């Protein structure tokens, strides 16, 4: 779909880029009036009518390239996994297609977490009881499921976990290691051949993270390493810290939060993978920058390259209650992580932050964009929620560029929009979690927020296509030649609609990239 909002969005971007100030090395995002932000409406809506009410598919989703994945559970045994594909020809996402029509019915919370890297889909169920479809007691052991996507055949296959008792189709702690309240699958992460699964309830909520590696010869997953906080330092790994409450991984880097560390102020750990495991002794810990009880620094985590975005559950002070924040951490050339920026809800003054917004409860990052959910922000109705998009300037500072909302004219309150967010190459997924309505996932076109365009529909910015040599641009106007309604030949090679001697010079310079119709 072609959008004509480039100039307006770029002008808005120029207003916000570079605004900020520094306190003790951490750049604080300058608060701006939220009504200055463009308010984007969703392009597509996804929900499953068969699930009915309760959880729906407003959480537990992800998007990578031209594929979006979804999970849903109504808490009464009716659950499912679906995917949707982007069609550049029609500029639409397909209807939901079942990933596993044979998925067994169980009472749980499928979609507690989800991660998709374009090939492998991991989805957690943090309260699975591991005792058949209708267990007599609530054990909250937890479980996870892994699926492999074949883009060539447009099909999915369920992956197996090798255990001492043989291959298993459901990922769990082994029977001897399970304990009530483990909450295995509370958070999951995937990057290539490695999976990380958070088990924050393990050992009286000391917590742990279980990592797996794929045997590509056998096509199965095997245990790789178990990481516990007490391996990092003797004083870490105390009961109630919930190490593994959030995880994020990319390349050899694994980020783990313990959001209830130190009276629930929270901490985030960084580990690097070696050949045999993750180096706990060489890891790094960033404690909460605020000594506020129940701040829960590390409520959510996301990583892209040398940047991590860290969410919080909220802050309880005399000024605000659960107002929330998010933080940016950057890695320098020596591999050291430091907090570089604090992000707040975009309002006129920090002291006027609305109460109970839970800004920072969900976060994601992709390239120079960050998405942050504020599930209880009052957008028209009480607790409707919003998602805010931030863009990184050439100075490395993130500033808000868009405010996402649900469907216009929606008059009900309590939607809790922003319960989950996922950033893709072009689209952002954001979900609502309303216990009285069908929870819904929405897809938003990021190019409306950034001013980019994608006229060929390949999910990549046109300018990036040109710079990468994937598209010709004979007249140097940053629009691919294939997307223009005329052929730039020597008559007007520079696109100024006037034939001058400059056209001949431009044609000589661009000869090798000129359209075939212009070549002698």
Short mmCIF file of C-alpha atoms in Angstrom, two decimals:
data_model
loop_
_atom_site.label_atom_id
_atom_site.label_comp_id
_atom_site.label_asym_id
_atom_site.label_seq_id
_atom_site.Cartn_x
_atom_site.Cartn_y
_atom_site.Cartn_z
CA UNK A 1 0.00 0.00 0.00
CA UNK A 2 1.41 3.40 -1.03
CA UNK A 3 1.14 6.22 1.46
CA UNK A 4 1.41 9.92 0.68
CA UNK A 5 2.38 11.02 4.20
CA UNK A 6 6.13 11.30 3.56
CA UNK A 7 6.47 15.09 3.79
CA UNK A 8 4.21 15.52 6.81
CA UNK A 9 5.84 12.69 8.74
CA UNK A 10 9.36 13.87 7.92
CA UNK A 11 8.47 17.36 9.10
CA UNK A 12 7.19 15.92 12.38
CA UNK A 13 10.36 13.91 12.73
CA UNK A 14 12.48 17.04 12.37
CA UNK A 15 10.60 18.61 15.29
CA UNK A 16 11.49 15.84 17.73
CA UNK A 17 14.96 14.65 16.73
CA UNK A 18 17.73 15.77 19.05
CA UNK A 19 15.52 17.08 21.85
CA UNK A 20 16.88 16.00 25.19
CA UNK A 21 19.13 16.77 28.12
CA UNK A 22 21.57 14.79 30.22
CA UNK A 23 21.73 14.03 33.92
CA UNK A 24 24.65 11.95 35.21
CA UNK A 25 25.26 10.44 31.79
CA UNK A 26 21.69 9.30 31.10
CA UNK A 27 19.81 11.27 28.47
CA UNK A 28 16.23 11.98 29.47
CA UNK A 29 13.66 12.23 26.70
CA UNK A 30 12.33 15.79 26.75
CA UNK A 31 8.58 15.55 27.52
CA UNK A 32 6.38 16.87 24.73
CA UNK A 33 2.65 17.42 24.56
CA UNK A 34 1.14 14.14 23.42
CA UNK A 35 -1.39 15.77 21.11
CA UNK A 36 1.51 16.88 18.90
CA UNK A 37 2.16 13.25 17.99
CA UNK A 38 0.43 11.81 14.92
CA UNK A 39 -2.20 9.33 16.08
CA UNK A 40 -2.01 6.30 13.82
CA UNK A 41 -4.95 4.01 13.12
CA UNK A 42 -4.40 0.27 12.48
CA UNK A 43 -4.14 -0.99 8.91
CA UNK A 44 -5.30 -4.53 9.70
CA UNK A 45 -7.12 -6.28 12.55
CA UNK A 46 -6.63 -9.93 13.53
CA UNK A 47 -8.76 -11.95 15.90
CA UNK A 48 -10.25 -15.43 16.13
CA UNK A 49 -14.00 -15.63 16.66
CA UNK A 50 -13.83 -19.23 17.84
CA UNK A 51 -11.90 -18.29 20.98
CA UNK A 52 -14.71 -16.13 22.27
CA UNK A 53 -13.98 -13.86 25.20
CA UNK A 54 -11.12 -13.75 27.70
CA UNK A 55 -7.57 -13.82 26.40
CA UNK A 56 -8.04 -13.99 22.62
CA UNK A 57 -4.93 -13.18 20.58
CA UNK A 58 -4.07 -9.79 22.05
CA UNK A 59 -0.76 -11.13 23.41
CA UNK A 60 1.74 -13.82 22.47
CA UNK A 61 2.52 -12.76 18.90
CA UNK A 62 5.50 -11.65 16.82
CA UNK A 63 6.33 -10.52 13.29
CA UNK A 64 9.39 -11.10 11.12
CA UNK A 65 9.66 -10.13 7.47
CA UNK A 66 6.42 -10.95 5.67
CA UNK A 67 5.09 -13.40 8.30
CA UNK A 68 3.22 -12.62 11.53
CA UNK A 69 2.49 -15.33 14.11
CA UNK A 70 -0.24 -15.38 16.76
CA UNK A 71 -1.26 -17.49 19.75
CA UNK A 72 -4.52 -17.52 21.65
CA UNK A 73 -6.11 -19.16 24.67
CA UNK A 74 -9.49 -18.53 26.25
CA UNK A 75 -8.48 -20.19 29.52
CA UNK A 76 -11.06 -22.96 29.12
CA UNK A 77 -9.17 -25.36 26.87
CA UNK A 78 -9.87 -23.62 23.58
CA UNK A 79 -6.59 -22.39 22.13
CA UNK A 80 -4.67 -22.14 18.90
CA UNK A 81 -1.69 -20.96 16.88
CA UNK A 82 -1.99 -19.04 13.61
CA UNK A 83 0.04 -17.12 11.08
CA UNK A 84 -0.60 -14.49 8.43
CA UNK A 85 1.47 -13.58 5.36
CA UNK A 86 1.96 -10.21 3.73
CA UNK A 87 1.06 -10.10 0.03
CA UNK A 88 2.91 -7.21 -1.66
CA UNK A 89 0.76 -7.60 -4.77
CA UNK A 90 -2.47 -6.78 -2.94
CA UNK A 91 -0.78 -4.91 -0.06
CA UNK A 92 -2.74 -6.94 2.50
CA UNK A 93 -2.16 -9.52 5.20
CA UNK A 94 -3.86 -12.87 4.69
CA UNK A 95 -6.59 -14.22 6.93
CA UNK A 96 -5.37 -16.23 9.91
CA UNK A 97 -4.15 -19.72 8.96
CA UNK A 98 -3.75 -22.45 11.58
CA UNK A 99 -0.19 -23.47 12.31
CA UNK A 100 -1.16 -26.68 14.08
CA UNK A 101 -4.78 -27.86 13.64
CA UNK A 102 -3.96 -30.91 15.82
CA UNK A 103 -2.82 -28.87 18.83
CA UNK A 104 -4.17 -30.60 21.91
CA UNK A 105 -6.76 -28.93 24.10
CA UNK A 106 -5.43 -27.93 27.52
CA UNK A 107 -6.38 -25.50 30.25
CA UNK A 108 -3.61 -22.96 30.54
CA UNK A 109 -2.39 -19.67 29.13
CA UNK A 110 -0.90 -20.39 25.72
CA UNK A 111 0.69 -17.18 24.53
CA UNK A 112 2.15 -16.10 27.87
CA UNK A 113 5.12 -15.25 25.66
CA UNK A 114 6.12 -15.70 22.04
CA UNK A 115 9.15 -15.16 19.81
CA UNK A 116 9.65 -15.63 16.05
CA UNK A 117 12.85 -15.08 14.09
CA UNK A 118 11.45 -15.75 10.62
CA UNK A 119 12.09 -19.49 10.81
CA UNK A 120 11.38 -20.70 14.35
CA UNK A 121 8.30 -19.84 16.43
CA UNK A 122 8.51 -20.38 20.20
CA UNK A 123 5.44 -19.89 22.36
CA UNK A 124 5.15 -20.31 26.12
CA UNK A 125 2.37 -21.38 28.48
CA UNK A 126 3.47 -20.29 31.93
CA UNK A 127 0.69 -22.07 33.85
CA UNK A 128 0.56 -25.40 32.01
CA UNK A 129 0.04 -28.14 34.62
CA UNK A 130 1.66 -31.02 32.79
CA UNK A 131 -1.08 -33.49 33.70
CA UNK A 132 -3.37 -33.95 30.73
CA UNK A 133 -6.01 -31.63 29.31
CA UNK A 134 -7.94 -31.12 32.57
CA UNK A 135 -5.60 -31.58 35.56
CA UNK A 136 -7.26 -31.88 38.98
CA UNK A 137 -4.94 -29.30 40.59
CA UNK A 138 -3.18 -26.14 39.46
CA UNK A 139 0.55 -26.82 39.42
CA UNK A 140 1.73 -23.99 37.15
CA UNK A 141 4.69 -26.04 35.97
CA UNK A 142 4.73 -24.30 32.60
CA UNK A 143 5.53 -25.48 29.07
CA UNK A 144 6.59 -24.24 25.64
CA UNK A 145 6.06 -25.26 22.02
CA UNK A 146 8.43 -24.84 19.10
CA UNK A 147 7.50 -24.78 15.40
CA UNK A 148 9.65 -24.54 12.29
CA UNK A 149 8.47 -22.58 9.26
CA UNK A 150 9.28 -23.63 5.68
CA UNK A 151 8.72 -20.55 3.54
CA UNK A 152 9.14 -22.50 0.31
CA UNK A 153 6.21 -24.83 1.03
CA UNK A 154 4.45 -22.31 3.30
CA UNK A 155 4.11 -24.99 5.96
CA UNK A 156 4.91 -25.58 9.64
CA UNK A 157 6.30 -28.57 11.55
CA UNK A 158 6.41 -29.12 15.29
CA UNK A 159 9.94 -29.44 16.67
CA UNK A 160 10.99 -32.03 19.24
CA UNK A 161 13.04 -31.76 22.43
CA UNK A 162 15.46 -34.56 23.25
CA UNK A 163 15.11 -35.68 26.88
CA UNK A 164 16.55 -38.60 28.89
CA UNK A 165 13.27 -40.39 28.14
CA UNK A 166 13.42 -39.72 24.41
CA UNK A 167 12.00 -37.02 22.15
CA UNK A 168 9.11 -34.93 23.45
CA UNK A 169 6.79 -32.68 21.46
CA UNK A 170 6.27 -30.30 24.38
CA UNK A 171 9.18 -28.44 25.97
CA UNK A 172 9.14 -28.75 29.77
CA UNK A 173 11.51 -29.22 32.65
CA UNK A 174 12.12 -32.93 33.11
CA UNK A 175 9.68 -34.68 35.41
CA UNK A 176 12.20 -34.89 38.23
CA UNK A 177 12.96 -31.18 38.05
CA UNK A 178 9.43 -29.82 37.88
CA UNK A 179 8.01 -28.00 40.87
CA UNK A 180 4.76 -26.23 41.59
CA UNK A 181 4.92 -22.60 40.51
CA UNK A 182 7.97 -22.89 38.22
CA UNK A 183 6.17 -20.88 35.50
CA UNK A 184 8.43 -22.30 32.81
CA UNK A 185 7.69 -20.36 29.61
CA UNK A 186 6.89 -17.03 31.26
CA UNK A 187 9.25 -15.47 28.73
CA UNK A 188 10.88 -16.96 25.62
CA UNK A 189 13.49 -15.78 23.13
CA UNK A 190 14.89 -17.21 19.88
CA UNK A 191 17.84 -16.37 17.68
CA UNK A 192 18.87 -18.87 15.02
CA UNK A 193 19.76 -22.20 16.60
CA UNK A 194 19.39 -21.05 20.22
CA UNK A 195 16.32 -20.71 22.44
CA UNK A 196 16.10 -19.21 25.92
CA UNK A 197 13.14 -19.90 28.22
CA UNK A 198 12.57 -18.07 31.48
CA UNK A 199 11.59 -20.05 34.59
CA UNK A 200 11.20 -17.25 37.15
CA UNK A 201 9.30 -19.35 39.70
CA UNK A 202 11.98 -22.02 40.08
CA UNK A 203 13.44 -22.66 43.57
CA UNK A 204 11.06 -20.44 45.53
CA UNK A 205 11.21 -17.77 42.85
CA UNK A 206 14.98 -17.52 42.73
CA UNK A 207 14.46 -18.20 39.05
CA UNK A 208 16.49 -19.60 36.17
CA UNK A 209 16.79 -19.50 32.40
CA UNK A 210 17.01 -22.71 30.38
CA UNK A 211 18.75 -22.52 27.00
CA UNK A 212 18.57 -25.02 24.15
CA UNK A 213 20.52 -25.54 20.93
CA UNK A 214 19.23 -27.11 17.73
CA UNK A 215 20.91 -30.18 16.25
CA UNK A 216 20.43 -29.36 12.59
CA UNK A 217 21.47 -32.84 11.50
CA UNK A 218 18.70 -34.50 13.51
CA UNK A 219 16.30 -31.55 13.45
CA UNK A 220 15.78 -31.67 17.24
CA UNK A 221 16.58 -29.42 20.20
CA UNK A 222 18.88 -30.30 23.09
CA UNK A 223 19.63 -28.76 26.47
CA UNK A 224 22.51 -26.28 26.18
CA UNK A 225 22.90 -24.45 29.49
CA UNK A 226 21.04 -23.54 32.68
CA UNK A 227 21.73 -20.04 33.98
CA UNK A 228 20.99 -19.03 37.57
CA UNK A 229 21.59 -15.67 39.23
CA UNK A 230 23.72 -17.11 42.04
CA UNK A 231 26.31 -18.10 39.44
CA UNK A 232 26.92 -14.40 38.79
CA UNK A 233 27.69 -13.35 42.37
CA UNK A 234 27.21 -14.93 45.82
CA UNK A 235 24.66 -12.29 46.85
CA UNK A 236 22.47 -12.84 43.82
CA UNK A 237 19.87 -15.53 43.35
CA UNK A 238 17.80 -14.88 46.45
CA UNK A 239 14.28 -16.23 46.91
CA UNK A 240 11.65 -14.01 45.35
CA UNK A 241 13.92 -12.26 42.82
CA UNK A 242 12.34 -14.05 39.83
CA UNK A 243 15.46 -14.26 37.69
CA UNK A 244 14.21 -15.07 34.18
CA UNK A 245 11.12 -12.88 34.36
CA UNK A 246 12.17 -11.52 30.94
CA UNK A 247 14.79 -12.65 28.41
CA UNK A 248 16.16 -11.33 25.12
CA UNK A 249 18.88 -12.76 22.90
CA UNK A 250 20.74 -11.90 19.73
CA UNK A 251 23.93 -13.45 18.43
CA UNK A 252 26.01 -14.52 21.42
CA UNK A 253 24.37 -12.05 23.81
CA UNK A 254 21.72 -13.11 26.33
CA UNK A 255 19.89 -10.54 28.48
CA UNK A 256 17.99 -11.70 31.57
CA UNK A 257 16.01 -9.69 34.08
CA UNK A 258 15.16 -10.33 37.70
CA UNK A 259 12.37 -7.80 38.03
CA UNK A 260 11.89 -8.39 41.76
CA UNK A 261 15.53 -8.17 42.76
CA UNK A 262 16.30 -5.85 45.68
CA UNK A 263 12.78 -5.22 47.01
CA UNK A 264 11.32 -5.46 43.51
CA UNK A 265 13.36 -2.55 42.16
CA UNK A 266 14.73 -5.00 39.58
CA UNK A 267 17.99 -5.77 37.77
CA UNK A 268 19.13 -6.81 34.29
CA UNK A 269 22.00 -9.22 33.55
CA UNK A 270 24.07 -9.58 30.37
CA UNK A 271 25.87 -12.80 29.43
CA UNK A 272 27.95 -13.89 26.43
CA UNK A 273 27.82 -17.39 24.95
CA UNK A 274 30.96 -19.47 24.57
CA UNK A 275 31.28 -22.92 23.06
CA UNK A 276 30.04 -24.73 26.16
CA UNK A 277 27.60 -22.29 27.72
CA UNK A 278 27.00 -18.74 28.89
CA UNK A 279 29.82 -17.11 30.82
CA UNK A 280 28.20 -16.22 34.13
CA UNK A 281 31.45 -15.12 35.75
CA UNK A 282 32.18 -12.71 32.89
CA UNK A 283 28.67 -11.31 32.83
CA UNK A 284 27.44 -7.87 33.74
CA UNK A 285 24.62 -6.64 35.95
CA UNK A 286 22.78 -3.31 35.73
CA UNK A 287 20.62 -2.66 38.80
CA UNK A 288 17.58 -0.42 38.72
CA UNK A 289 18.54 3.26 38.38
CA UNK A 290 15.73 4.08 40.82
CA UNK A 291 15.50 2.85 44.39
CA UNK A 292 11.70 2.63 44.23
CA UNK A 293 9.91 -0.43 45.60
CA UNK A 294 8.01 -2.37 42.94
CA UNK A 295 9.64 -0.37 40.15
CA UNK A 296 10.40 -3.78 38.56
CA UNK A 297 13.20 -2.67 36.26
CA UNK A 298 13.35 -5.41 33.60
CA UNK A 299 9.62 -6.07 33.37
CA UNK A 300 10.22 -6.48 29.63
CA UNK A 301 13.37 -6.68 27.48
CA UNK A 302 14.25 -6.36 23.80
CA UNK A 303 17.60 -6.28 22.00
CA UNK A 304 18.79 -5.24 18.56
CA UNK A 305 22.52 -5.04 17.92
CA UNK A 306 24.27 -3.01 20.59
CA UNK A 307 21.06 -1.54 22.01
CA UNK A 308 18.70 -2.97 24.61
CA UNK A 309 15.42 -1.41 25.70
CA UNK A 310 14.31 -2.17 29.26
CA UNK A 311 10.74 -1.79 30.48
CA UNK A 312 9.41 -1.27 33.99
CA UNK A 313 6.14 -2.15 35.67
CA UNK A 314 5.68 1.33 37.10
CA UNK A 315 6.75 3.66 39.85
CA UNK A 316 5.09 4.40 43.15
CA UNK A 317 6.00 7.83 44.47
CA UNK A 318 4.22 10.79 45.99
CA UNK A 319 3.84 12.20 42.47
CA UNK A 320 2.69 9.21 40.47
CA UNK A 321 1.50 5.65 40.89
CA UNK A 322 2.56 3.12 38.25
CA UNK A 323 3.35 5.90 35.78
CA UNK A 324 6.13 3.82 34.28
CA UNK A 325 9.34 4.38 32.37
CA UNK A 326 11.59 2.64 29.88
CA UNK A 327 15.36 2.74 29.54
CA UNK A 328 17.87 2.37 26.73
CA UNK A 329 21.18 0.60 27.33
CA UNK A 330 24.03 0.69 24.81
CA UNK A 331 27.13 -1.49 24.46
CA UNK A 332 30.43 0.24 23.78
CA UNK A 333 33.41 -1.06 21.83
CA UNK A 334 34.76 -2.82 24.92
CA UNK A 335 31.54 -4.80 25.35
CA UNK A 336 30.38 -2.84 28.41
CA UNK A 337 26.67 -2.05 28.76
CA UNK A 338 25.57 1.29 30.25
CA UNK A 339 22.24 3.07 30.53
CA UNK A 340 22.14 5.90 28.00
CA UNK A 341 18.58 7.21 28.01
CA UNK A 342 15.39 7.26 30.05
CA UNK A 343 12.05 7.36 28.21
CA UNK A 344 8.82 8.62 29.75
CA UNK A 345 5.24 8.96 28.64
CA UNK A 346 5.10 11.97 26.27
CA UNK A 347 3.24 14.64 28.25
CA UNK A 348 3.74 18.32 28.96
CA UNK A 349 5.47 17.94 32.33
CA UNK A 350 6.93 14.83 34.05
CA UNK A 351 5.08 15.68 37.28
CA UNK A 352 1.77 15.53 35.43
CA UNK A 353 2.21 11.96 34.18
CA UNK A 354 -1.21 10.25 34.37
CA UNK A 355 -1.55 7.77 37.19
CA UNK A 356 -1.67 4.04 36.49
CA UNK A 357 -0.51 4.17 32.85
CA UNK A 358 1.99 1.27 33.16
CA UNK A 359 4.09 2.92 30.45
CA UNK A 360 7.01 0.54 29.79
CA UNK A 361 5.16 -2.64 30.70
CA UNK A 362 5.85 -3.92 27.15
CA UNK A 363 8.71 -2.88 24.85
CA UNK A 364 10.36 -3.83 21.56
CA UNK A 365 13.14 -2.49 19.36
CA UNK A 366 13.94 -2.82 15.66
CA UNK A 367 16.77 -0.79 14.17
CA UNK A 368 16.17 2.85 15.07
CA UNK A 369 12.61 2.35 16.30
CA UNK A 370 11.33 1.52 19.79
CA UNK A 371 7.72 0.64 20.64
CA UNK A 372 6.45 1.03 24.21
CA UNK A 373 3.07 0.01 25.55
CA UNK A 374 1.13 2.01 28.15
CA UNK A 375 -1.73 -0.39 28.78
CA UNK A 376 -3.75 1.79 31.16
CA UNK A 377 -3.22 5.17 29.52
CA UNK A 378 -6.59 6.92 29.24
CA UNK A 379 -7.07 7.43 25.50
CA UNK A 380 -10.68 8.57 25.29
CA UNK A 381 -11.85 5.96 27.80
CA UNK A 382 -10.53 4.65 31.11
CA UNK A 383 -7.72 2.11 30.70
CA UNK A 384 -7.93 1.97 26.90
CA UNK A 385 -4.15 2.10 26.52
CA UNK A 386 -1.73 3.35 23.87
CA UNK A 387 1.50 2.36 22.16
CA UNK A 388 4.14 5.01 21.57
CA UNK A 389 6.80 4.82 18.84
CA UNK A 390 10.21 6.43 19.32
CA UNK A 391 12.82 7.09 16.63
CA UNK A 392 16.61 7.36 17.09
CA UNK A 393 18.19 10.50 15.64
CA UNK A 394 21.65 10.80 14.13
CA UNK A 395 22.79 11.88 17.61
CA UNK A 396 21.62 8.56 19.05
CA UNK A 397 18.70 10.05 21.01
CA UNK A 398 15.25 8.43 20.91
CA UNK A 399 12.29 10.83 20.67
CA UNK A 400 8.56 10.08 20.23
CA UNK A 401 7.16 10.25 16.70
CA UNK A 402 3.76 8.52 16.89
CA UNK A 403 0.97 7.45 19.25
CA UNK A 404 -0.88 4.28 18.26
CA UNK A 405 -4.47 3.62 19.21
CA UNK A 406 -7.14 1.00 18.51
CA UNK A 407 -10.00 1.48 16.07
CA UNK A 408 -11.32 5.04 15.89
CA UNK A 409 -14.63 5.61 17.61
CA UNK A 410 -14.24 2.65 19.96
CA UNK A 411 -16.30 3.79 22.92
CA UNK A 412 -15.65 1.06 25.47
CA UNK A 413 -13.06 1.37 28.21
CA UNK A 414 -10.65 -1.15 29.68
CA UNK A 415 -9.19 -2.36 26.37
CA UNK A 416 -5.66 -2.47 27.82
CA UNK A 417 -4.20 -1.78 24.40
CA UNK A 418 -0.43 -2.24 24.39
CA UNK A 419 -0.56 -5.50 26.36
CA UNK A 420 1.99 -6.80 23.84
CA UNK A 421 4.05 -5.14 21.10
CA UNK A 422 6.25 -6.51 18.30
CA UNK A 423 8.26 -4.54 15.75
CA UNK A 424 8.89 -5.92 12.26
CA UNK A 425 10.61 -4.56 9.18
CA UNK A 426 7.62 -2.46 8.16
CA UNK A 427 4.71 -3.33 10.44
CA UNK A 428 4.18 -3.09 14.18
CA UNK A 429 1.93 -5.55 15.98
CA UNK A 430 0.10 -4.30 19.05
CA UNK A 431 -2.50 -6.13 21.08
CA UNK A 432 -5.29 -5.42 23.50
CA UNK A 433 -6.29 -7.68 26.39
CA UNK A 434 -9.85 -7.05 27.45
CA UNK A 435 -11.49 -9.69 29.62
CA UNK A 436 -15.01 -8.89 28.44
CA UNK A 437 -14.38 -8.65 24.69
CA UNK A 438 -12.51 -10.61 22.04
CA UNK A 439 -8.92 -9.55 22.52
CA UNK A 440 -7.47 -8.39 19.25
CA UNK A 441 -4.11 -7.85 17.56
CA UNK A 442 -3.61 -4.90 15.23
CA UNK A 443 -1.04 -4.28 12.49
CA UNK A 444 0.23 -0.73 11.94
CA UNK A 445 2.21 0.54 8.97
CA UNK A 446 5.41 2.03 10.40
CA UNK A 447 6.08 4.03 7.26
CA UNK A 448 3.21 6.30 8.23
CA UNK A 449 5.14 7.18 11.37
CA UNK A 450 8.62 7.45 9.88
CA UNK A 451 7.84 9.03 6.52
CA UNK A 452 9.45 6.13 4.65
CA UNK A 453 7.85 4.50 1.62
CA UNK A 454 7.81 1.02 0.07
CA UNK A 455 6.28 1.38 -3.37
CA UNK A 456 7.47 -2.06 -4.53
CA UNK A 457 5.94 -3.79 -1.47
CA UNK A 458 9.04 -5.77 -0.46
CA UNK A 459 8.86 -4.59 3.20
CA UNK A 460 12.06 -2.53 2.79
CA UNK A 461 12.28 1.24 2.56
CA UNK A 462 12.69 2.39 -1.06
CA UNK A 463 15.76 4.42 -0.21
CA UNK A 464 17.38 1.37 1.39
CA UNK A 465 16.62 -0.65 -1.76
CA UNK A 466 18.33 1.98 -3.90
CA UNK A 467 21.41 2.21 -1.66
CA UNK A 468 21.70 -1.58 -1.61
CA UNK A 469 21.50 -1.75 -5.41
CA UNK A 470 18.22 -3.67 -5.35
CA UNK A 471 16.42 -0.93 -7.28
CA UNK A 472 17.62 1.46 -10.00
CA UNK A 473 17.20 5.21 -9.57
CA UNK A 474 18.44 6.75 -12.80
CA UNK A 475 17.22 10.26 -12.00
CA UNK A 476 18.53 10.25 -8.41
CA UNK A 477 15.18 11.26 -6.92
CA UNK A 478 15.21 8.45 -4.31
CA UNK A 479 12.19 6.79 -5.97
CA UNK A 480 12.81 3.40 -7.63
CA UNK A 481 12.49 3.61 -11.41
CA UNK A 482 10.06 0.67 -11.40
CA UNK A 483 7.66 2.70 -9.25
CA UNK A 484 7.54 5.76 -11.47
CA UNK A 485 4.97 6.17 -14.20
CA UNK A 486 7.48 7.16 -16.86
CA UNK A 487 10.83 5.99 -18.26
CA UNK A 488 13.73 8.32 -17.58
CA UNK A 489 15.65 8.46 -20.86
CA UNK A 490 18.11 10.99 -22.20
CA UNK A 491 15.24 13.36 -23.00
CA UNK A 492 14.85 14.15 -19.28
CA UNK A 493 17.27 11.99 -17.37
CA UNK A 494 17.44 14.20 -14.26
CA UNK A 495 13.67 14.28 -13.82
CA UNK A 496 13.26 18.05 -13.77
CA UNK A 497 10.76 17.85 -16.66
CA UNK A 498 12.97 20.19 -18.74
CA UNK A 499 15.37 19.08 -21.50
CA UNK A 500 18.74 20.78 -20.97
CA UNK A 501 22.43 19.92 -21.53
CA UNK A 502 22.48 18.72 -17.94
CA UNK A 503 20.37 15.75 -19.02
CA UNK A 504 23.18 14.43 -21.22
CA UNK A 505 25.70 14.66 -18.37
CA UNK A 506 23.30 12.91 -16.01
CA UNK A 507 22.67 10.20 -18.60
CA UNK A 508 26.42 9.58 -18.97
CA UNK A 509 26.84 9.31 -15.18
CA UNK A 510 23.90 6.94 -14.79
CA UNK A 511 24.42 4.95 -17.99
CA UNK A 512 24.96 1.58 -16.32
CA UNK A 513 21.78 1.89 -14.26
CA UNK A 514 19.51 3.38 -16.90
CA UNK A 515 16.41 1.40 -17.92
CA UNK A 516 16.97 -1.03 -20.77
CA UNK A 517 14.68 1.03 -23.02
CA UNK A 518 17.15 3.92 -22.82
CA UNK A 519 20.27 1.96 -23.72
CA UNK A 520 21.62 2.16 -27.30
#
